[in-house]
GROMACS .gro file of C-alpha atoms in nm:
model
  367
    1MET     CA    1   2.648  -4.248  -5.235
    2LYS     CA    2   2.786  -4.355  -5.568
    3ASN     CA    3   2.460  -4.272  -5.745
    4PHE     CA    4   2.444  -3.939  -5.563
    5GLU     CA    5   2.793  -3.845  -5.662
    6GLY     CA    6   2.711  -3.925  -6.017
    7SER     CA    7   2.409  -3.692  -6.025
    8GLY     CA    8   2.489  -3.321  -6.040
    9LYS     CA    9   2.123  -3.227  -5.992
   10ASN     CA   10   2.085  -3.442  -5.681
   11ARG     CA   11   2.407  -3.301  -5.542
   12GLN     CA   12   2.275  -2.946  -5.583
   13LEU     CA   13   1.950  -3.036  -5.407
   14PHE     CA   14   2.139  -3.197  -5.121
   15LEU     CA   15   2.362  -2.895  -5.073
   16PHE     CA   16   2.062  -2.659  -5.082
   17ALA     CA   17   1.878  -2.866  -4.820
   18ALA     CA   18   2.189  -2.870  -4.601
   19PHE     CA   19   2.212  -2.491  -4.633
   20LEU     CA   20   1.850  -2.447  -4.526
   21LEU     CA   21   1.896  -2.677  -4.227
   22ALA     CA   22   2.207  -2.489  -4.119
   23SER     CA   23   2.024  -2.156  -4.153
   24VAL     CA   24   1.729  -2.275  -3.943
   25THR     CA   25   1.963  -2.415  -3.677
   26ALA     CA   26   2.163  -2.092  -3.665
   27THR     CA   27   1.844  -1.885  -3.635
   28ALA     CA   28   1.720  -2.105  -3.351
   29ASN     CA   29   2.053  -2.085  -3.173
   30ASN     CA   30   2.065  -1.709  -3.211
   31LYS     CA   31   1.707  -1.662  -3.091
   32PRO     CA   32   1.709  -1.417  -2.799
   33SER     CA   33   1.663  -1.599  -2.467
   34VAL     CA   34   1.388  -1.502  -2.227
   35LEU     CA   35   1.520  -1.307  -1.928
   36ILE     CA   36   1.429  -1.491  -1.607
   37ALA     CA   37   1.354  -1.306  -1.284
   38THR     CA   38   1.442  -1.502  -0.972
   39ASN     CA   39   1.351  -1.215  -0.740
   40ILE     CA   40   1.123  -0.912  -0.744
   41GLU     CA   41   1.409  -0.671  -0.817
   42GLN     CA   42   1.463  -0.845  -1.153
   43PHE     CA   43   1.097  -0.858  -1.252
   44PHE     CA   44   1.084  -0.527  -1.440
   45SER     CA   45   1.355  -0.504  -1.705
   46PRO     CA   46   1.396  -0.316  -2.036
   47LYS     CA   47   1.492  -0.655  -2.182
   48GLY     CA   48   1.183  -0.829  -2.046
   49LEU     CA   49   0.871  -0.945  -2.226
   50ILE     CA   50   0.625  -0.690  -2.361
   51VAL     CA   51   0.308  -0.740  -2.158
   52THR     CA   52  -0.016  -0.791  -2.351
   53LYS     CA   53  -0.371  -0.809  -2.218
   54GLU     CA   54  -0.362  -1.184  -2.264
   55TYR     CA   55  -0.043  -1.219  -2.058
   56TYR     CA   56  -0.132  -0.965  -1.789
   57PRO     CA   57  -0.296  -1.210  -1.540
   58VAL     CA   58   0.021  -1.422  -1.542
   59ALA     CA   59   0.245  -1.116  -1.517
   60GLU     CA   60   0.057  -0.970  -1.220
   61SER     CA   61   0.039  -1.307  -1.043
   62ALA     CA   62   0.413  -1.356  -1.099
   63ARG     CA   63   0.479  -1.010  -0.954
   64GLN     CA   64   0.270  -1.095  -0.649
   65MET     CA   65   0.447  -1.429  -0.606
   66LEU     CA   66   0.796  -1.282  -0.629
   67GLU     CA   67   0.703  -1.005  -0.384
   68THR     CA   68   0.549  -1.251  -0.137
   69GLN     CA   69   0.840  -1.495  -0.171
   70LYS     CA   70   1.082  -1.215  -0.081
   71LYS     CA   71   0.882  -1.093   0.219
   72ALA     CA   72   0.824  -1.446   0.347
   73GLY     CA   73   1.193  -1.533   0.322
   74GLY     CA   74   1.157  -1.802   0.057
   75VAL     CA   75   0.919  -2.057  -0.094
   76ASN     CA   76   0.684  -2.264   0.127
   77ARG     CA   77   0.701  -1.994   0.394
   78PHE     CA   78   0.434  -1.750   0.511
   79GLU     CA   79   0.443  -1.375   0.515
   80HIS     CA   80   0.223  -1.313   0.821
   81LEU     CA   81   0.060  -0.974   0.869
   82SER     CA   82  -0.046  -0.951   1.231
   83GLN     CA   83  -0.169  -0.594   1.189
   84LEU     CA   84  -0.463  -0.482   0.976
   85THR     CA   85  -0.360  -0.333   0.641
   86ARG     CA   86  -0.217   0.015   0.680
   87THR     CA   87  -0.269   0.285   0.420
   88SER     CA   88   0.109   0.306   0.384
   89MET     CA   89   0.138  -0.067   0.306
   90GLN     CA   90  -0.104  -0.158   0.024
   91PRO     CA   91   0.040  -0.418  -0.218
   92VAL     CA   92  -0.263  -0.414  -0.450
   93VAL     CA   93  -0.556  -0.185  -0.524
   94ARG     CA   94  -0.872  -0.212  -0.314
   95MET     CA   95  -0.714  -0.367  -0.009
   96ASN     CA   96  -0.922  -0.360   0.307
   97ARG     CA   97  -0.908  -0.368   0.685
   98ASP     CA   98  -1.166  -0.646   0.721
   99ALA     CA   99  -0.913  -0.918   0.792
  100TYR     CA  100  -0.558  -1.005   0.891
  101TYR     CA  101  -0.370  -1.160   0.601
  102SER     CA  102  -0.107  -1.429   0.556
  103LYS     CA  103   0.037  -1.518   0.216
  104ALA     CA  104   0.273  -1.786   0.091
  105VAL     CA  105   0.411  -1.908  -0.241
  106ILE     CA  106   0.395  -2.287  -0.236
  107ASP     CA  107   0.568  -2.538  -0.464
  108VAL     CA  108   0.294  -2.791  -0.541
  109SER     CA  109   0.487  -2.982  -0.811
  110ALA     CA  110   0.537  -3.291  -0.594
  111GLY     CA  111   0.225  -3.252  -0.379
  112ALA     CA  112   0.145  -3.004  -0.104
  113SER     CA  113  -0.115  -2.922   0.158
  114ILE     CA  114  -0.193  -2.668   0.430
  115THR     CA  115  -0.307  -2.744   0.783
  116LEU     CA  116  -0.517  -2.481   0.962
  117PRO     CA  117  -0.570  -2.475   1.342
  118GLU     CA  118  -0.895  -2.454   1.535
  119VAL     CA  119  -1.053  -2.110   1.590
  120PRO     CA  120  -1.346  -2.010   1.813
  121LYS     CA  121  -1.689  -2.082   1.665
  122GLY     CA  122  -1.835  -1.795   1.465
  123ARG     CA  123  -1.499  -1.644   1.373
  124TYR     CA  124  -1.394  -1.599   1.012
  125PHE     CA  125  -1.090  -1.804   0.902
  126SER     CA  126  -1.040  -1.887   0.534
  127MET     CA  127  -0.774  -2.026   0.300
  128GLN     CA  128  -0.777  -1.932  -0.070
  129PRO     CA  129  -0.540  -2.072  -0.337
  130VAL     CA  130  -0.472  -1.863  -0.651
  131THR     CA  131  -0.305  -2.004  -0.963
  132LEU     CA  132  -0.037  -1.842  -1.178
  133ASP     CA  133  -0.296  -1.737  -1.439
  134HIS     CA  134  -0.511  -1.576  -1.167
  135ARG     CA  135  -0.779  -1.842  -1.135
  136PRO     CA  136  -0.886  -1.828  -0.769
  137GLN     CA  137  -1.002  -2.161  -0.629
  138ALA     CA  138  -1.283  -2.201  -0.377
  139MET     CA  139  -1.199  -2.107  -0.020
  140SER     CA  140  -1.163  -2.362   0.260
  141TYR     CA  141  -1.283  -2.268   0.607
  142GLY     CA  142  -1.174  -2.356   0.958
  143ALA     CA  143  -0.952  -2.629   1.095
  144GLY     CA  144  -0.828  -2.912   0.875
  145THR     CA  145  -0.569  -3.020   0.620
  146TYR     CA  146  -0.634  -2.908   0.264
  147GLU     CA  147  -0.462  -3.045  -0.046
  148LEU     CA  148  -0.325  -2.802  -0.306
  149ALA     CA  149  -0.303  -2.850  -0.683
  150THR     CA  150  -0.278  -2.625  -0.987
  151HIS     CA  151  -0.351  -2.658  -1.358
  152ARG     CA  152  -0.070  -2.422  -1.458
  153GLY     CA  153   0.292  -2.404  -1.351
  154GLU     CA  154   0.437  -2.558  -1.035
  155HIS     CA  155   0.352  -2.293  -0.777
  156MET     CA  156   0.045  -2.133  -0.620
  157ILE     CA  157  -0.002  -1.838  -0.393
  158VAL     CA  158  -0.221  -1.902  -0.090
  159ILE     CA  159  -0.407  -1.626   0.097
  160ILE     CA  160  -0.522  -1.674   0.458
  161ARG     CA  161  -0.777  -1.437   0.613
  162LEU     CA  162  -0.866  -1.398   0.982
  163ASP     CA  163  -1.141  -1.153   1.070
  164SER     CA  164  -1.065  -0.818   1.229
  165ASN     CA  165  -1.226  -0.911   1.560
  166PHE     CA  166  -0.916  -1.106   1.657
  167SER     CA  167  -0.656  -0.911   1.853
  168PRO     CA  168  -0.303  -0.889   1.709
  169LYS     CA  169  -0.188  -1.121   1.990
  170GLU     CA  170  -0.451  -1.382   1.903
  171VAL     CA  171  -0.367  -1.353   1.534
  172LYS     CA  172   0.005  -1.412   1.591
  173ARG     CA  173  -0.071  -1.723   1.794
  174LEU     CA  174  -0.298  -1.866   1.524
  175GLN     CA  175  -0.069  -1.773   1.237
  176GLN     CA  176   0.218  -1.963   1.398
  177LYS     CA  177   0.004  -2.278   1.397
  178ILE     CA  178  -0.061  -2.272   1.020
  179ILE     CA  179   0.153  -2.547   0.865
  180ILE     CA  180   0.267  -2.589   0.503
  181ASN     CA  181   0.337  -2.948   0.398
  182ALA     CA  182   0.525  -2.953   0.065
  183ASN     CA  183   0.733  -3.229  -0.096
  184SER     CA  184   0.938  -2.991  -0.311
  185ASN     CA  185   1.093  -2.653  -0.236
  186LYS     CA  186   1.196  -2.506  -0.571
  187LYS     CA  187   1.190  -2.126  -0.564
  188PHE     CA  188   0.942  -1.954  -0.789
  189SER     CA  189   1.084  -1.762  -1.086
  190SER     CA  190   0.924  -1.601  -1.390
  191SER     CA  191   0.991  -1.417  -1.711
  192ALA     CA  192   1.093  -1.056  -1.659
  193VAL     CA  193   0.863  -0.799  -1.820
  194GLN     CA  194   0.889  -0.444  -1.948
  195LYS     CA  195   0.753  -0.206  -1.686
  196GLU     CA  196   0.601   0.049  -1.925
  197SER     CA  197   0.396  -0.210  -2.112
  198PHE     CA  198   0.287  -0.372  -1.782
  199TYR     CA  199   0.131  -0.054  -1.642
  200GLN     CA  200  -0.004   0.058  -1.977
  201VAL     CA  201  -0.200  -0.265  -2.012
  202GLU     CA  202  -0.305  -0.255  -1.646
  203ASN     CA  203  -0.462   0.090  -1.691
  204GLN     CA  204  -0.642  -0.025  -2.007
  205LEU     CA  205  -0.786  -0.324  -1.824
  206LYS     CA  206  -0.899  -0.113  -1.528
  207ALA     CA  207  -1.095   0.104  -1.771
  208ASN     CA  208  -1.251  -0.209  -1.922
  209ILE     CA  209  -1.461  -0.271  -1.610
  210LEU     CA  210  -1.708  -0.004  -1.724
  211LYS     CA  211  -1.765  -0.187  -2.053
  212LEU     CA  212  -1.818  -0.517  -1.873
  213MET     CA  213  -2.066  -0.359  -1.631
  214LYS     CA  214  -2.259  -0.212  -1.923
  215GLN     CA  215  -2.265  -0.547  -2.103
  216GLU     CA  216  -2.377  -0.763  -1.808
  217GLY     CA  217  -2.500  -0.523  -1.545
  218PRO     CA  218  -2.329  -0.483  -1.206
  219VAL     CA  219  -2.530  -0.757  -1.033
  220GLN     CA  220  -2.456  -1.026  -1.291
  221LEU     CA  221  -2.092  -0.923  -1.325
  222SER     CA  222  -2.033  -0.939  -0.950
  223THR     CA  223  -2.121  -1.310  -0.955
  224THR     CA  224  -1.923  -1.407  -1.267
  225LEU     CA  225  -1.609  -1.189  -1.270
  226PHE     CA  226  -1.392  -1.447  -1.092
  227SER     CA  227  -1.392  -1.813  -1.196
  228SER     CA  228  -1.208  -2.133  -1.111
  229PRO     CA  229  -1.112  -2.419  -1.343
  230THR     CA  230  -1.187  -2.669  -1.065
  231ASP     CA  231  -1.560  -2.622  -1.002
  232GLU     CA  232  -1.891  -2.511  -1.155
  233THR     CA  233  -1.771  -2.153  -1.201
  234ARG     CA  234  -1.549  -2.263  -1.492
  235SER     CA  235  -1.841  -2.183  -1.722
  236TYR     CA  236  -1.811  -1.815  -1.623
  237TYR     CA  237  -1.459  -1.789  -1.757
  238GLN     CA  238  -1.397  -1.534  -2.030
  239PRO     CA  239  -1.046  -1.406  -2.106
  240ASP     CA  240  -1.140  -1.038  -2.088
  241LYS     CA  241  -1.310  -1.090  -1.750
  242ASN     CA  242  -1.009  -1.270  -1.607
  243GLN     CA  243  -0.775  -1.000  -1.738
  244THR     CA  244  -0.988  -0.720  -1.594
  245ALA     CA  245  -1.032  -0.899  -1.261
  246ALA     CA  246  -0.654  -0.932  -1.224
  247ALA     CA  247  -0.613  -0.558  -1.284
  248ILE     CA  248  -0.889  -0.422  -1.060
  249GLY     CA  249  -0.879  -0.676  -0.777
  250TRP     CA  250  -0.602  -0.932  -0.793
  251GLY     CA  251  -0.670  -1.217  -0.550
  252GLY     CA  252  -1.046  -1.166  -0.548
  253ALA     CA  253  -1.270  -1.457  -0.453
  254LEU     CA  254  -1.542  -1.662  -0.618
  255ALA     CA  255  -1.899  -1.537  -0.569
  256LYS     CA  256  -1.990  -1.823  -0.335
  257ASP     CA  257  -1.716  -1.701  -0.101
  258ASN     CA  258  -1.725  -1.322  -0.149
  259ILE     CA  259  -1.936  -1.088  -0.359
  260TYR     CA  260  -1.803  -0.742  -0.432
  261GLU     CA  261  -1.994  -0.426  -0.516
  262THR     CA  262  -1.804  -0.121  -0.636
  263SER     CA  263  -1.960   0.221  -0.680
  264PRO     CA  264  -1.887   0.486  -0.944
  265ASN     CA  265  -1.656   0.773  -0.849
  266TYR     CA  266  -1.802   1.067  -0.654
  267PRO     CA  267  -1.668   1.410  -0.554
  268ALA     CA  268  -1.498   1.373  -0.216
  269ASN     CA  269  -1.696   1.644  -0.041
  270GLY     CA  270  -2.043   1.683   0.106
  271CYS     CA  271  -2.251   1.411   0.265
  272TYR     CA  272  -2.363   1.074   0.129
  273GLN     CA  273  -2.564   0.809   0.309
  274MET     CA  274  -2.697   0.460   0.253
  275THR     CA  275  -2.961   0.288   0.465
  276PHE     CA  276  -3.013  -0.083   0.410
  277GLU     CA  277  -3.149  -0.402   0.560
  278ASP     CA  278  -2.896  -0.649   0.697
  279PRO     CA  279  -2.815  -0.886   0.406
  280LYS     CA  280  -2.769  -1.163   0.665
  281ASN     CA  281  -2.452  -1.305   0.515
  282ARG     CA  282  -2.309  -1.623   0.659
  283ASP     CA  283  -2.002  -1.434   0.781
  284PHE     CA  284  -2.019  -1.053   0.758
  285TRP     CA  285  -2.036  -0.748   0.530
  286SER     CA  286  -1.800  -0.452   0.502
  287ILE     CA  287  -1.777  -0.111   0.335
  288THR     CA  288  -1.442   0.049   0.246
  289VAL     CA  289  -1.374   0.392   0.093
  290TYR     CA  290  -1.102   0.445  -0.170
  291ASN     CA  291  -0.946   0.737  -0.354
  292LYS     CA  292  -0.948   0.790  -0.731
  293GLN     CA  293  -0.663   0.541  -0.778
  294GLY     CA  294  -0.840   0.268  -0.579
  295PHE     CA  295  -0.631   0.287  -0.260
  296MET     CA  296  -0.735   0.343   0.101
  297PHE     CA  297  -0.635   0.689   0.222
  298ASP     CA  298  -0.737   0.673   0.589
  299ASP     CA  299  -0.710   0.387   0.839
  300LYS     CA  300  -1.060   0.480   0.959
  301ALA     CA  301  -1.220   0.483   0.612
  302SER     CA  302  -1.409   0.157   0.653
  303THR     CA  303  -1.666  -0.024   0.864
  304ASN     CA  304  -1.827  -0.367   0.882
  305SER     CA  305  -2.115  -0.553   1.041
  306TYR     CA  306  -1.906  -0.628   1.350
  307LYS     CA  307  -1.850  -0.257   1.419
  308ALA     CA  308  -2.145  -0.067   1.270
  309LYS     CA  309  -2.434   0.022   1.503
  310PRO     CA  310  -2.779  -0.072   1.370
  311ASN     CA  311  -3.083   0.155   1.375
  312THR     CA  312  -3.364   0.076   1.615
  313ASN     CA  313  -3.553  -0.111   1.340
  314GLY     CA  314  -3.253  -0.333   1.261
  315THR     CA  315  -3.145  -0.152   0.945
  316TYR     CA  316  -2.806   0.016   0.907
  317THR     CA  317  -2.725   0.373   0.803
  318ILE     CA  318  -2.371   0.441   0.683
  319SER     CA  319  -2.264   0.804   0.650
  320LEU     CA  320  -1.988   0.901   0.406
  321GLY     CA  321  -1.850   1.244   0.485
  322CYS     CA  322  -2.133   1.420   0.671
  323SER     CA  323  -2.112   1.570   1.019
  324LYS     CA  324  -1.921   1.398   1.297
  325ASP     CA  325  -2.239   1.302   1.480
  326SER     CA  326  -2.380   1.118   1.177
  327PRO     CA  327  -2.442   0.742   1.222
  328ASN     CA  328  -2.151   0.514   1.133
  329ARG     CA  329  -1.954   0.797   0.977
  330ILE     CA  330  -1.667   0.722   0.736
  331PRO     CA  331  -1.438   1.002   0.609
  332ILE     CA  332  -1.418   1.063   0.232
  333VAL     CA  333  -1.192   1.370   0.195
  334ASN     CA  334  -0.864   1.281   0.027
  335GLU     CA  335  -0.601   1.441  -0.197
  336SER     CA  336  -0.741   1.295  -0.520
  337GLY     CA  337  -1.072   1.481  -0.467
  338ILE     CA  338  -1.260   1.162  -0.563
  339PHE     CA  339  -1.393   0.867  -0.367
  340SER     CA  340  -1.564   0.537  -0.435
  341ILE     CA  341  -1.672   0.250  -0.214
  342THR     CA  342  -1.651  -0.126  -0.229
  343VAL     CA  343  -1.903  -0.337  -0.041
  344ARG     CA  344  -1.791  -0.690   0.040
  345HIS     CA  345  -2.023  -0.976   0.132
  346TYR     CA  346  -1.824  -1.249   0.309
  347GLY     CA  347  -2.013  -1.575   0.280
  348PRO     CA  348  -2.292  -1.401   0.086
  349SER     CA  349  -2.649  -1.494   0.168
  350GLU     CA  350  -2.896  -1.643  -0.078
  351ARG     CA  351  -3.060  -1.302  -0.097
  352VAL     CA  352  -2.732  -1.156  -0.221
  353ILE     CA  353  -2.628  -1.439  -0.454
  354LYS     CA  354  -2.958  -1.548  -0.606
  355LYS     CA  355  -3.191  -1.253  -0.554
  356GLY     CA  356  -2.941  -0.981  -0.639
  357TYR     CA  357  -2.972  -0.777  -0.320
  358ARG     CA  358  -2.712  -0.498  -0.343
  359LEU     CA  359  -2.619  -0.205  -0.122
  360VAL     CA  360  -2.433   0.032  -0.357
  361PRO     CA  361  -2.754   0.142  -0.541
  362LEU     CA  362  -2.882   0.272  -0.205
  363LEU     CA  363  -2.599   0.528  -0.177
  364LYS     CA  364  -2.743   0.881  -0.209
  365SER     CA  365  -2.613   1.237  -0.189
  366MET     CA  366  -2.768   1.420   0.106
  367LYS     CA  367  -2.740   1.775  -0.034
   0.00000   0.00000   0.00000
């Protein structure tokens, strides 16, 4: 200290360094804090984060988790839907009436698992975990106890599906037997976001699907759009695909579990038909009609292989619009004046996965 005090130059350097340190500390202390949303009502805020394309999958997953946590009554609890999805209750775009749903936000930070009960043979019963950054993991099927783990954050959202052949009474009984085993029960919370930027980015990403289809083709894209960090599909991961998938179909499944086909938009008048061979999926296929915005507009605007009547030669003809006596008729008229369809292959067959058999290209106008 004596040498320092005797050196005017050193003293000036010391004081300058101390000033810089104080400035940095003050800047850090005055840095605006991130607004935390502990419930869905706090998620959108003018003081929240500006959503970018890169952050959108996390933002949408966080929104879904907060919404589910509220409806379920807390963390590690299920929101059970013992009725098929109604047109008035659609939490995301391109919902369907193929299955009864249960959802839960689960704290996996100290270990967690789900136990599923027995169901009759041949009935569809699946459990799908989705991570905070919208990386769906492979589905588990049927009775058993399944461990849960995530590569990001401390929570996951789990989606249970039971096929539409169950009665509401049967579904309620089975749903009550699904057990969550979790060693921690911290509530999920997330950064609040600015609403305008959220929906602006969402619309941009929805439009991006056309570019991706042009780049890869609809068949290839339908097998690589969703990917998991925990299995062989990790090689399919591309940020723009994950972002687009979260916007057009949050909670979608890996190709080995479900393959999706979505048509272009068509005028919602006239008559359209598609005749196709049974793809012979492990579980079933379905066709759902949507309006311009991607929402169901009629509780009858869908069919599946459980309900559709085959032709005498074993093929199926689905009629969209058309006269009331047309085979397997689905209505298409809606206020938007536009319709599109999504075909879902549950447990897709080898012909669908590896040979690229698709139904949407068979849709034709019957003018």
